[in-house]
Tab-separated table of C-alpha atoms and ligand atoms in Angstrom:
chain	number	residue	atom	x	y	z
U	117	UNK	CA	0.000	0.000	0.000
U	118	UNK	CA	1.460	3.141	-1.256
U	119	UNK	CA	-1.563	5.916	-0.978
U	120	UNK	CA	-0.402	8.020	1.638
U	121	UNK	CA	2.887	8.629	0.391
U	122	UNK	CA	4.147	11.504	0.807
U	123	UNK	CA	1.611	12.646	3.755
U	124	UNK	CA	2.516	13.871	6.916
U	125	UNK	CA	-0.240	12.782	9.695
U	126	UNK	CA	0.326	14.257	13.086
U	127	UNK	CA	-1.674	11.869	15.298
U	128	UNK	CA	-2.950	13.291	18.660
U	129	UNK	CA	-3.649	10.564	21.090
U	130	UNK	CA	-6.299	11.607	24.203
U	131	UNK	CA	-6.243	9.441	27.135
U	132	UNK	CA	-8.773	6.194	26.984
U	133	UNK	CA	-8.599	2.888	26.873
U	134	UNK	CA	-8.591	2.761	22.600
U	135	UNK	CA	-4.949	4.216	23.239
U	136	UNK	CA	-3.767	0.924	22.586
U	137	UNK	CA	-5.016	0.620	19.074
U	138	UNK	CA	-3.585	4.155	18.433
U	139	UNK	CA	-0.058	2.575	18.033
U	140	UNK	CA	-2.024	-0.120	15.196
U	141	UNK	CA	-3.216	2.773	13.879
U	142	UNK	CA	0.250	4.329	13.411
U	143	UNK	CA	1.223	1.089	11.933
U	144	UNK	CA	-1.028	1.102	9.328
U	145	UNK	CA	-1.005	4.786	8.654
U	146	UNK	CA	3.359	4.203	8.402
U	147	UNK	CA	2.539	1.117	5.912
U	148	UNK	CA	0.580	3.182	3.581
U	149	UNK	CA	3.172	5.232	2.910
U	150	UNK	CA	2.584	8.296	5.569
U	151	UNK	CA	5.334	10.023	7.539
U	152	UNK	CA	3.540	10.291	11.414
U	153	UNK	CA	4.745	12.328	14.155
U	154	UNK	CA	2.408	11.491	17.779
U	155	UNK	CA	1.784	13.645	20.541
U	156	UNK	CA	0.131	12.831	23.229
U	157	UNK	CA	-2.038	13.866	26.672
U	158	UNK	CA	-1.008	13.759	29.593
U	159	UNK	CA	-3.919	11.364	30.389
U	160	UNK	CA	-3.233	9.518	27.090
U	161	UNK	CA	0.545	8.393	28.661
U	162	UNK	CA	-1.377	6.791	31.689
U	163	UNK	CA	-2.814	4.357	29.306
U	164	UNK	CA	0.190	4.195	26.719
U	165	UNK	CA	3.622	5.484	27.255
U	166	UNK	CA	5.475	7.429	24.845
U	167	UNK	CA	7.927	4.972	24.840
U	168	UNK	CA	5.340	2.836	22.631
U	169	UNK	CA	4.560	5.471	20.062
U	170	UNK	CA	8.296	6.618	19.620
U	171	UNK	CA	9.539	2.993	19.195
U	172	UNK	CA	6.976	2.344	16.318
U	173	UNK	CA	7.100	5.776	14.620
U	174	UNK	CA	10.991	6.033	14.960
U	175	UNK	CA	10.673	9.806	16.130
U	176	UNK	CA	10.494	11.425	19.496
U	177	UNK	CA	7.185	11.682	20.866
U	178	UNK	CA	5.628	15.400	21.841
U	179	UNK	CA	4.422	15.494	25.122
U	180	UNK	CA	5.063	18.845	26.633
U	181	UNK	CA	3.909	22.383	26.054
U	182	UNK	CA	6.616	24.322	27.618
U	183	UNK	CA	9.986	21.344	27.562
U	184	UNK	CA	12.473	23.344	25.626
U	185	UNK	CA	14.521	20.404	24.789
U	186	UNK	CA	11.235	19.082	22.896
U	187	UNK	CA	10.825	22.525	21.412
U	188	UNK	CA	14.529	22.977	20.355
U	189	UNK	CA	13.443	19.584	18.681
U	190	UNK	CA	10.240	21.303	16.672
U	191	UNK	CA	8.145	23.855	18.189
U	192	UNK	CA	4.747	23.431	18.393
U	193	UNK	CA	3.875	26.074	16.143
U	194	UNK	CA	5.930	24.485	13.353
U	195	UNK	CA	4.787	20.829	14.389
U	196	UNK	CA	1.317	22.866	13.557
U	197	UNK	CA	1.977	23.866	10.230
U	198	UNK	CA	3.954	20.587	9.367
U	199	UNK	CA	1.294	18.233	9.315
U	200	UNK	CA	-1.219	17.627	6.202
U	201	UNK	CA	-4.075	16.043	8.456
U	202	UNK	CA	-4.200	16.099	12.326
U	203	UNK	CA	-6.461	12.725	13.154
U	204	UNK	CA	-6.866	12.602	17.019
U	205	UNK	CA	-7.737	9.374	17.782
U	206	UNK	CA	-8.945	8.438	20.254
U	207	UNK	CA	-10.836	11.909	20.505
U	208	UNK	CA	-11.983	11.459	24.469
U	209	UNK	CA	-15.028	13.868	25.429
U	210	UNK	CA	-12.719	15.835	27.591
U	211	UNK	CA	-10.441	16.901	24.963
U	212	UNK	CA	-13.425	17.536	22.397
U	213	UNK	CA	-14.578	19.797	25.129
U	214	UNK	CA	-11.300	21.327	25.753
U	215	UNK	CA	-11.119	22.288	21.924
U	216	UNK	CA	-14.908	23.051	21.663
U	217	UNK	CA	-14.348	26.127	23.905
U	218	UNK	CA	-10.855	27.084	22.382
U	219	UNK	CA	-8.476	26.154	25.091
U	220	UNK	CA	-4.697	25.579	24.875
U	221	UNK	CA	-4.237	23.838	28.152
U	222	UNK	CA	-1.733	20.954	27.074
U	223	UNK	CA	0.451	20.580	23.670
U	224	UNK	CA	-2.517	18.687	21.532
U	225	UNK	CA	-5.123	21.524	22.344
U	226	UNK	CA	-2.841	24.181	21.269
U	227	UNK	CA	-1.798	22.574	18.471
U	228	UNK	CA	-5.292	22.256	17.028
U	229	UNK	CA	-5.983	26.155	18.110
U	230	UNK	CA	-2.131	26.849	15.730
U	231	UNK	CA	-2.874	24.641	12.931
U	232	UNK	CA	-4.446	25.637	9.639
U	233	UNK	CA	-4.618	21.820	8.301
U	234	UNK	CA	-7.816	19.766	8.288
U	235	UNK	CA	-8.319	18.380	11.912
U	236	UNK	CA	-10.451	15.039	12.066
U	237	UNK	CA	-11.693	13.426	15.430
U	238	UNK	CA	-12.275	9.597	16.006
U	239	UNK	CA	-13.995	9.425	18.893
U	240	UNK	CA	-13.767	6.847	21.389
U	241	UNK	CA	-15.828	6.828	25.257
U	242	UNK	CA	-18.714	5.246	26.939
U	243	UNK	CA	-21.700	5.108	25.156
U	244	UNK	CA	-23.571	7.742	27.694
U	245	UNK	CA	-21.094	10.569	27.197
U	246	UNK	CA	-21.014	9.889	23.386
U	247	UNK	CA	-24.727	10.509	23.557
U	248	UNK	CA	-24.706	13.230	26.319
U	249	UNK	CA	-26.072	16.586	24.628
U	250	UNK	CA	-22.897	18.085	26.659
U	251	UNK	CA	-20.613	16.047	23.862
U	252	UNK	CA	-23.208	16.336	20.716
U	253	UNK	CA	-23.476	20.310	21.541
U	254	UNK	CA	-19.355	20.135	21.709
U	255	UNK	CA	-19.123	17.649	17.995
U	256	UNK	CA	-21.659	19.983	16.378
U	257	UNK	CA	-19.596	23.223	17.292
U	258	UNK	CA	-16.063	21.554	16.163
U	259	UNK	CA	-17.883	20.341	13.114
U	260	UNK	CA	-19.174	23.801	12.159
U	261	UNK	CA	-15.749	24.626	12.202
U	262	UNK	CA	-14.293	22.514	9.751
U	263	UNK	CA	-13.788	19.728	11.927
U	264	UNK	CA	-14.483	15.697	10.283
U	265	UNK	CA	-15.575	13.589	12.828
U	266	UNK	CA	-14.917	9.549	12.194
U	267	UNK	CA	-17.139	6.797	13.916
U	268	UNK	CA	-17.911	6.151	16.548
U	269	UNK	CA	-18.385	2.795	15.701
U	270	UNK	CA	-21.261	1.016	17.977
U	271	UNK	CA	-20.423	-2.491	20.200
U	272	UNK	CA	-19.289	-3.916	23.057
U	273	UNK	CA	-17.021	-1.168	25.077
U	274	UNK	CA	-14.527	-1.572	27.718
U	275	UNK	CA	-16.777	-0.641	30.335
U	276	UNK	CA	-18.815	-3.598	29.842
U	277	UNK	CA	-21.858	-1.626	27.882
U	278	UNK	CA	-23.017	-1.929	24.422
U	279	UNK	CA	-24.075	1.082	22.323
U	280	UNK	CA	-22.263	3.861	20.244
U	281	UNK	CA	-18.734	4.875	21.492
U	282	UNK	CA	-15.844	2.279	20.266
U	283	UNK	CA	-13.415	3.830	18.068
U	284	UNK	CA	-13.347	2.748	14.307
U	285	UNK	CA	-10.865	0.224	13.790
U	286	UNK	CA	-7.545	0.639	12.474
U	287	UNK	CA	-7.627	-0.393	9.490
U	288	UNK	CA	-10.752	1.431	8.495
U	289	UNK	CA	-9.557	4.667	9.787
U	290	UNK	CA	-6.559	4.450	7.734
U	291	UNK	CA	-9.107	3.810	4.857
U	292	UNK	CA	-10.292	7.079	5.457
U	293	UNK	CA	-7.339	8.465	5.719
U	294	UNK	CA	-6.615	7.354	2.152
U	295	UNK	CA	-10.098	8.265	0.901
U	296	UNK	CA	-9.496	12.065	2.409
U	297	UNK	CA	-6.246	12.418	0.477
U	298	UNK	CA	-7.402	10.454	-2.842
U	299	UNK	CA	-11.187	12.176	-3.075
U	300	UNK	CA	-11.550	11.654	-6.787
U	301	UNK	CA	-13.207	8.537	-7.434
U	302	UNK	CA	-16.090	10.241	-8.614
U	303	UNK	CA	-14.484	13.138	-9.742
U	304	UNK	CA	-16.867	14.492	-13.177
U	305	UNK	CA	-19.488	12.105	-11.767
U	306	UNK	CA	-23.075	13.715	-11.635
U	307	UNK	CA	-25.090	12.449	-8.587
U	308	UNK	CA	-28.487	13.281	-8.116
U	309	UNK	CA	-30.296	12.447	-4.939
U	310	UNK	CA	-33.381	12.476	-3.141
U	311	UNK	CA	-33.753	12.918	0.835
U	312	UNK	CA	-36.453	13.812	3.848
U	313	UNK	CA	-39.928	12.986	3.829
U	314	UNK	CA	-42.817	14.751	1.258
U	315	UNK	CA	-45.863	16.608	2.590
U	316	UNK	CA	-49.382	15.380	1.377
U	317	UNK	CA	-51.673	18.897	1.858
U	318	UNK	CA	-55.091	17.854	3.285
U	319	UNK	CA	-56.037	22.043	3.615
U	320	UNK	CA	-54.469	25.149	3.880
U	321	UNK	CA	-52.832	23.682	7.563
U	322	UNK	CA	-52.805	20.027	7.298
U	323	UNK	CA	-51.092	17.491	5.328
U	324	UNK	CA	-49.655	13.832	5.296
U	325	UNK	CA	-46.221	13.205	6.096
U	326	UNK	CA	-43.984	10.923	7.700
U	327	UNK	CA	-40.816	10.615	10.004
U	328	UNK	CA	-37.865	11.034	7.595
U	329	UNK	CA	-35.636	14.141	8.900
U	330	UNK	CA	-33.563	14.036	5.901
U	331	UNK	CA	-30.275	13.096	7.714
U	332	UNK	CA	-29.829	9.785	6.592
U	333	UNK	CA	-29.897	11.395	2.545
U	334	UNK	CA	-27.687	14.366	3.438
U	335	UNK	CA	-25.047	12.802	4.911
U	336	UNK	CA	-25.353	10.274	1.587
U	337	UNK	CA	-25.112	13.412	-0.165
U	338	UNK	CA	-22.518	14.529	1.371
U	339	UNK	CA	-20.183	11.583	1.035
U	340	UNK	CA	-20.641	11.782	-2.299
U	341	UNK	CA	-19.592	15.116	-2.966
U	342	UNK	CA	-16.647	14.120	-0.194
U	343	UNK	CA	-15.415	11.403	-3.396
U	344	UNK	CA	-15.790	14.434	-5.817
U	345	UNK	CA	-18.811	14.173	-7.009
U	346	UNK	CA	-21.287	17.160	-8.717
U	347	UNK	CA	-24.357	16.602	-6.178
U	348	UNK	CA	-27.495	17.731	-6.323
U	349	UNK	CA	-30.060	17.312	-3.792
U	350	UNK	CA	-33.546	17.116	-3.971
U	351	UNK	CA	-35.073	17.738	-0.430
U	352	UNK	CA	-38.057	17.328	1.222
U	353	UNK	CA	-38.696	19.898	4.572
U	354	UNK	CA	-36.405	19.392	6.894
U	355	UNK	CA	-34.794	21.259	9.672
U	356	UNK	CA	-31.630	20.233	8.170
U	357	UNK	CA	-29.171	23.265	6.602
U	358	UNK	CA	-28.443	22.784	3.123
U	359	UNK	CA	-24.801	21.357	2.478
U	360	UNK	CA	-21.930	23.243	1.329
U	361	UNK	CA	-20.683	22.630	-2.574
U	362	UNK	CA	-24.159	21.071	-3.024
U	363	UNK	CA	-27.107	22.017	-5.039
U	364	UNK	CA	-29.835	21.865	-3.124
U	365	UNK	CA	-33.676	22.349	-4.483
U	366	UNK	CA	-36.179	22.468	-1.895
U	367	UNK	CA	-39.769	20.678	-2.736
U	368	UNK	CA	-42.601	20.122	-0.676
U	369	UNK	CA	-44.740	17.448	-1.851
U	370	UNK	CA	-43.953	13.960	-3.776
U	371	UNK	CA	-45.482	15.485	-7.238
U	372	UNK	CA	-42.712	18.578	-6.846
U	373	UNK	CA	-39.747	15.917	-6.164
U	374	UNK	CA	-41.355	13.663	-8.986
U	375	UNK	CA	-40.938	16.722	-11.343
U	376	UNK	CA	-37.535	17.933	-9.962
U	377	UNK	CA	-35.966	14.776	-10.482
U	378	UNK	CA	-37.424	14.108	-13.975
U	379	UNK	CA	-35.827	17.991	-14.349
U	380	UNK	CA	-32.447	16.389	-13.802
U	381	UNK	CA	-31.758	13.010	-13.842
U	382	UNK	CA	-31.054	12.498	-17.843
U	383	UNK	CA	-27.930	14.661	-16.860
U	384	UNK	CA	-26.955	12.153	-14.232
U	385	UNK	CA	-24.682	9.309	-13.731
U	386	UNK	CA	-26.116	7.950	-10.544
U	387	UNK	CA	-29.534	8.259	-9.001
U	388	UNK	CA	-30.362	7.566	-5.110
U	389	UNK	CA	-33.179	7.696	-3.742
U	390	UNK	CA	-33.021	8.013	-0.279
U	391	UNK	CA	-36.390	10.125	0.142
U	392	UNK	CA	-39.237	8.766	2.144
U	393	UNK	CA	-41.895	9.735	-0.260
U	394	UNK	CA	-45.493	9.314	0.467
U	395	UNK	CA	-47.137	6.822	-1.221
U	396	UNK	CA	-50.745	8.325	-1.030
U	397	UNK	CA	-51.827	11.469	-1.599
U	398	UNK	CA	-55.312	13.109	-0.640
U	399	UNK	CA	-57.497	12.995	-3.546
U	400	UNK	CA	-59.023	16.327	-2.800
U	401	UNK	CA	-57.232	19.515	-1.761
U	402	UNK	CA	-59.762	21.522	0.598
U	403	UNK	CA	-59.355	25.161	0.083
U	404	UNK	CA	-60.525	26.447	3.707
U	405	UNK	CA	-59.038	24.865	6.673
U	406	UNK	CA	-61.691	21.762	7.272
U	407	UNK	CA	-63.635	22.193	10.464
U	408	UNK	CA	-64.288	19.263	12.973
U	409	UNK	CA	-67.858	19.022	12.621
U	410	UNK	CA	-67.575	15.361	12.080
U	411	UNK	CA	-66.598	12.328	14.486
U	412	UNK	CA	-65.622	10.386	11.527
U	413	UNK	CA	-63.318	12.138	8.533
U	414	UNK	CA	-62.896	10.068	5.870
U	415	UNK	CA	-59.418	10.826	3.805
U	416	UNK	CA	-59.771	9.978	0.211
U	417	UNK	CA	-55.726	8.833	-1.014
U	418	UNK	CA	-54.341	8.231	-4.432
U	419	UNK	CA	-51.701	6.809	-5.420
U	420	UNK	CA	-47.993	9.125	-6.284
U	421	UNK	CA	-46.017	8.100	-8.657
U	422	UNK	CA	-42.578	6.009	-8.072
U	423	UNK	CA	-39.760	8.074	-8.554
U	424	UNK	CA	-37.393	5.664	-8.138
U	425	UNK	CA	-39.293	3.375	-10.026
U	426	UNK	CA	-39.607	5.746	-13.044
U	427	UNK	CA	-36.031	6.726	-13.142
U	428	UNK	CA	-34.753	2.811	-13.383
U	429	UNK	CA	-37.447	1.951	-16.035
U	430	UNK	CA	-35.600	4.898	-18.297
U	431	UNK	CA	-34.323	3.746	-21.405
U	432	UNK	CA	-30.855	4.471	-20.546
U	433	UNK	CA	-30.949	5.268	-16.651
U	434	UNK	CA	-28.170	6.195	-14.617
U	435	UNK	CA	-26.954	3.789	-11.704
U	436	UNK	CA	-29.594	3.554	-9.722
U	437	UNK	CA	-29.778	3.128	-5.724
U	438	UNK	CA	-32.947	2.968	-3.872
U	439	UNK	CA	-33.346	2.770	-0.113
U	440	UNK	CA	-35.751	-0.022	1.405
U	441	UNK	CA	-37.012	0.849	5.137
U	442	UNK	CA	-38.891	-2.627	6.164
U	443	UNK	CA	-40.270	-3.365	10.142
U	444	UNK	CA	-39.614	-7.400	9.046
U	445	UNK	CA	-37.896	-9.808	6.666
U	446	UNK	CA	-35.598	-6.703	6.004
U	447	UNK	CA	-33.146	-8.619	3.368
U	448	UNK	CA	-36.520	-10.493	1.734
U	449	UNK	CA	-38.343	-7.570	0.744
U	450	UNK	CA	-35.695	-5.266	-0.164
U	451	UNK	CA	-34.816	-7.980	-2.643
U	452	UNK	CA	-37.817	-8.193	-3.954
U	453	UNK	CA	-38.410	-4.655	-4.397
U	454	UNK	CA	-34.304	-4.665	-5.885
U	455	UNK	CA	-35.769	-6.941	-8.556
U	456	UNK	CA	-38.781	-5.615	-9.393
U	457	UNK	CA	-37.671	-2.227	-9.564
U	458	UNK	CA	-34.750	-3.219	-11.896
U	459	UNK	CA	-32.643	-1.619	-9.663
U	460	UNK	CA	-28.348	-1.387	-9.641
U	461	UNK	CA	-28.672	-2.027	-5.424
U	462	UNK	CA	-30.911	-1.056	-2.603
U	463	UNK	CA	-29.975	-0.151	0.850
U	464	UNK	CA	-32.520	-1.709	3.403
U	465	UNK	CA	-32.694	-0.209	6.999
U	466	UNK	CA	-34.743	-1.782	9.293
U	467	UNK	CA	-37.596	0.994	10.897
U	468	UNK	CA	-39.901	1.202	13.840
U	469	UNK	CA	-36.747	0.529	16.535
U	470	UNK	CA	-35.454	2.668	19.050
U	471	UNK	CA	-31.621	3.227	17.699
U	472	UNK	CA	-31.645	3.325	13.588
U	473	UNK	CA	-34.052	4.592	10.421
U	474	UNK	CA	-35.861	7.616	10.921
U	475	UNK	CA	-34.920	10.342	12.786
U	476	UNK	CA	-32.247	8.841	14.712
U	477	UNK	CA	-28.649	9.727	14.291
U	478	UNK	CA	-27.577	6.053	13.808
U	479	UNK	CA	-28.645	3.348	11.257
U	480	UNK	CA	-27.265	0.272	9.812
U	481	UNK	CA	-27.489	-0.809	6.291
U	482	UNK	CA	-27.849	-4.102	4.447
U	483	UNK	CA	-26.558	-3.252	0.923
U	484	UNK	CA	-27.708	-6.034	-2.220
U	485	UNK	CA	-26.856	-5.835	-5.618
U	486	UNK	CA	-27.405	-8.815	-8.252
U	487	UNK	CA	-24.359	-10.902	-7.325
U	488	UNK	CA	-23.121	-9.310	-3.658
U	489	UNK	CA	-23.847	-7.953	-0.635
U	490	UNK	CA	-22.485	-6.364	2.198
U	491	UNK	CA	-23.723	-5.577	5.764
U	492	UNK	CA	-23.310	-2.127	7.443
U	493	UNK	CA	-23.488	-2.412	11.186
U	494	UNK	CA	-25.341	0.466	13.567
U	495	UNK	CA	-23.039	3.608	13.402
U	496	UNK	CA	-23.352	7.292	12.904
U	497	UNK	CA	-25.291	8.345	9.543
U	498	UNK	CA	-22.332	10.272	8.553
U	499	UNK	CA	-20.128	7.374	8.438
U	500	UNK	CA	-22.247	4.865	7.197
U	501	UNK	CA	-23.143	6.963	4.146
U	502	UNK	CA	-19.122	7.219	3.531
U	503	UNK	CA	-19.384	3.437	3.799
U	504	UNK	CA	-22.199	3.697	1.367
U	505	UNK	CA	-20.696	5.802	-0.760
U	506	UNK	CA	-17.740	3.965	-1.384
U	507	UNK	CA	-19.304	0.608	-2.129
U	508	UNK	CA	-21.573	2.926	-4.480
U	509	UNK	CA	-18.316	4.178	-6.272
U	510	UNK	CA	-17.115	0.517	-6.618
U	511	UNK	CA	-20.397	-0.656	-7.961
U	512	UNK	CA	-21.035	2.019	-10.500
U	513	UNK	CA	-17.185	1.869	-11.969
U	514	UNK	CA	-17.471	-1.809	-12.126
U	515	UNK	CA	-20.693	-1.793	-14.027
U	516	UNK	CA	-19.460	1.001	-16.255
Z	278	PMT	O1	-34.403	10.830	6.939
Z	278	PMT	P1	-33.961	10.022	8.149
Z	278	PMT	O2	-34.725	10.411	9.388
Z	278	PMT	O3	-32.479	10.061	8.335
Z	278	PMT	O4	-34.385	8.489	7.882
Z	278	PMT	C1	-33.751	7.769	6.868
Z	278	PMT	C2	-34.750	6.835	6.158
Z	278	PMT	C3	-35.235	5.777	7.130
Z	278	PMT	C4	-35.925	7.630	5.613
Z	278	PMT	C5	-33.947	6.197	4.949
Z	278	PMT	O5	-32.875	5.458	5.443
Z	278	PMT	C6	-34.847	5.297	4.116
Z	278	PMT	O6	-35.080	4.144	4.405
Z	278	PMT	N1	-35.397	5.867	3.006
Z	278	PMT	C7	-36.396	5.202	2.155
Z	278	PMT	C8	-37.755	5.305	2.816
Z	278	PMT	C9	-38.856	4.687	1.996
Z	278	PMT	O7	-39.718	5.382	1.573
Z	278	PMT	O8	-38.708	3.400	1.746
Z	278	PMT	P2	-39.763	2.550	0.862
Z	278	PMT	O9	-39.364	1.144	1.141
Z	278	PMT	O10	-41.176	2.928	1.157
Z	278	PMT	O11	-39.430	2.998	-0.611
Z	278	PMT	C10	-38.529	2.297	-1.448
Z	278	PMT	C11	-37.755	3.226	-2.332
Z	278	PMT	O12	-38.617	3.840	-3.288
Z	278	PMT	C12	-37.035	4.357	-1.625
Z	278	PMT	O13	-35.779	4.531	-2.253
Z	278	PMT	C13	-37.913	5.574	-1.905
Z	278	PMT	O14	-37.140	6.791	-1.962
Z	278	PMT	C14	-38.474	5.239	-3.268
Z	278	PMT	N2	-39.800	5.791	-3.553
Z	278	PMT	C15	-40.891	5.380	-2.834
Z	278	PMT	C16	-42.141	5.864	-3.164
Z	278	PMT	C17	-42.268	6.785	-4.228
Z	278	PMT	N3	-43.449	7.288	-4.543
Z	278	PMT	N4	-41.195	7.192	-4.888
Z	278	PMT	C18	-39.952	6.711	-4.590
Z	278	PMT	O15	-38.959	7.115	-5.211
C-alpha cells in the first residue's frame, strides 16, 4: 500500500482505553506510505507510554507544552503547520470539550488552536457521554468549524456496555485516511439524490407526512460530494441546513420531487433515492381549513407516482440506488423490491426501533446488488453513508 505517500499525519492521542489501538493505527497509517509524528495527553501516557509510540514511529514523541529540549526539537507552532491532516484518535469527550471552547491547556489543544490543516476526530468513550447533549453540543460546534468527525463505531465497550462509542478500527480509519487524500473517485461524476420525507396537503394547515428528517440522505449526499462528485439534492422539509458545494432544491410534496428529479436526472450518472416519499396522496385539496364538525373524517388517497421506479425503467438510466425501510424480513423484501424495480442495489434499513431509520442519528445498512452484498453495522449516519458511498463508487465503476 502506497496511498499516503508523501503525507505527513500528526496523530494526537487523548487518554482512553482505545490508546492501545492508536499505536495499530500508526502502523497502518506508516505502511501506507505516511510520515507520522504522535503527541500525546497527559492522560493519554497513563494508558500508553510514549515509549510505545516513539519505538513504532521512529521519532520522538511530543508530550510537553513548555519542555524546551522538545521545542529545540520542533516547536509546536511548526509541528502545527507541518502536518497535512491532524487525526486525534482516540478523541476522548474531555479533549473535544477542551477544543470546543478554544483552550490551549496541554500541547494537543494548542496545536489544534495553531494549525491551519484539516483536523479530524475519532472518537472513542462510553456510550452515555457519546450521547450526552454536553458532547453532541461540543461535535456539532467543532464540526461547524471545519472539523471531520470519524465513527464512533457502535459495540461492546470496555466498560462492559453496548451502544455507540468504540473507536473505528484501524484499518478502516486508515481507509479514510486514504479516501481524504485520494477524493476523486467520482471526480466528473453527476449524482443526483433524493432525501427527507414529502408533505401530502389535506387544507391550507394540514397534510400527510412521515418521520424522515432528511439526515440519513444528506449525509449520503454529502459523502458523495466528499469522493468528488457534482451533487445535487432534492429535499423534502427538513430542519436540516443545506450542504456546502451542493445544489440543493427544496420541494414540498412527492409530485414537486417527482418533477424535480425528472428535471435532472437524464444529466446524471447515478440516481439515489433516499427520500421517504409518500405513497398516497389526498385525492381532494380543501381550500378552507376543514372544520371538525364530524366524528368520523374520511381521507380519500391516491396513489404518487414512483420516482425511483420511473427513473430505473428509463431507457438508458443512470446507476440507480434505492433505499428499502422494512419493520420485518428486512433482506426479503428489499430484494424483492431490488428486482422488481430493476434496480443497480438497494440499501434496506430496518424501521420502527429505538436506535436506527428515521430520525435517529444512527442506522445500519444491508446493501444487495445482483451478485453481492455487504452488511453495514449500527453507526453514525455520517459514516455509514461514507461506507455507502464507497461501495456505491465501486459498484457504479465496475458496471461502467
Ligand atoms: O431521513 P432520516 O430520518 O435520516 O431516515 C432515513 C430513512 C429511514 C428515511 C432512509 O434510510 C430510508 O429508508 N429511506 C427510504 C424510505 C422509503 O420510503 O422506503 P420505501 O421502502 O417505502 O421505498 C422504497 C424506495 O422507493 C425508496 O428509495 C424511496 O425513496 C423510493 N420511492 C418510494 C415511493 C415513491 N413514490 N417514490 C420513490 O422514489
Amino acid at each position: 500500500m502506497s496511498g499516503l505517500a508523501n503525507k505527513k499525519i500528526l496523530l494526537g492521542v487523548t487518554g482512553g482505553i482505545a490508546c492501545y489501538k492508536s499505536a495499530v493505527l500508526l502502523r497502518a497509517l506508516q505502511s501506507a506510505g505516511a510520515e507520522v509524528r504522535v503527541v500525546m495527553t497527559p492522560a493519554a501516557q497513563a494508558f500508553v507510554t510514549p515509549l510505545t509510540f516513539q519505538a513504532l514511529s521512529g521519532h520522538p514523541v511530543y508530550t510537553e507544552l513548555l519542555d524546551p529540549a522538545q521545542e529545540a526539537a520542533m516547536d509546536h507552532i511548526s509541528l502545527a503547520r507541518w502536518a497535512d491532516l491532524v487525526m486525534i484518535a482516540p478523541a476522548t469527550a474531555d479533549f473535544m470539550a477542551r477544543v470546543a471552547t478554544g483552550q490551549a491547556n496541554d500541547l494537543l489543544a494548542t496545536l489544534c488552536l495553531a494549525t491551519e490543516t484539516q483536523i479530524v476526530l475519532a472518537p472513542a468513550m462510553n456510550r452515555q457521554m457519546w450521547l450526552n447533549s454536553a458532547t453532541q453540543d461540543n461535535l456539532q460546534r467543532l464540526i461547524q468549524r471545519g472539523y471531520l468527525c470519524w465513527g464512533p463505531d457502535d459495540g461492546a465497550q470496555a466498560c462492559g456496555e453496548t451502544g455507540p462509542g468504540r473507536m473505528l478500527e484501524p484499518e478502516a480509519l486508515c481507509q479514510l485516511v486514504e479516501n481524504y487524500f485520494s477524493p476523486g473517485t467520482l471526480q466528473g461524476v453527476k449524482v443526483l439524490i433524493t432525501a427527507g420525507a414529502t408533505r401530502e396537503p389535506i387544507d391550507p394547515v394540514r397534510y400527510v407526512g412521515n418521520r424522515s428528517s432528511g439526515k440519513m440522505g444528506y449525509a449520503v449526499a454529502e459523502s458523495m460530494r466528499d469522493l468528488g462528485a457534482e451533487v445535487t439534492l432534492v429535499s423534502g422539509p427538513t430542519a436540516l441546513t443545506s450542504p456546502s458545494k451542493i445544489t440543493t432544491i427544496q420541494v414540498e410534496t412527492a409530485a414537486e420531487m417527482y418533477s424535480s428529479v425528472m428535471a435532472h436526472v437524464d444529466n446524471c450518472d447515478i440516481f439515489i433515492a433516499v427520500a421517504a416519499v409518500a405513497d398516497y396522496r389526498p385525492n381532494h385539496i380543501a381550500s378552507n381549513k376543514i372544520k371538525k364538525n364530524k366524528e368520523i373524517l374520511a381521507l380519500e388517497l391516491v396513489k404518487n407516482p414512483d420516482i425511483l421506479a420511473e427513473v430505473a425503467a428509463k431507457n438508458d438510466p443512470p446507476f440507480t440506488v434505492g433505499f428499502a425501510a422494512e419493520t420485518d424480513q428486512v433482506e426479503q423484501y428489499a430484494d424483492e423490491k431490488r428486482r422488481r424495480k430493476q434496480l443497480d442495489m438497494i440499501a434496506a434499513n430496518r424501521v420502527g426501533s429505538r436506535v436506527g431509520g428515521f430520525e435517529s442519528d444512527q442506522n445500519a445498512l444491508l446493501l444487495l446488488w445482483q451478485d453481492g452484498r455487504e452488511e453495514l453495522p449500527m453507526m453514525e449516519k455520517s459514516y455509514l453513508a461514507q461506507r455507502l458511498a464507497e461501495r456505491i463508487a465501486k459498484q457504479f465503476h465496475a458496471r461502467n
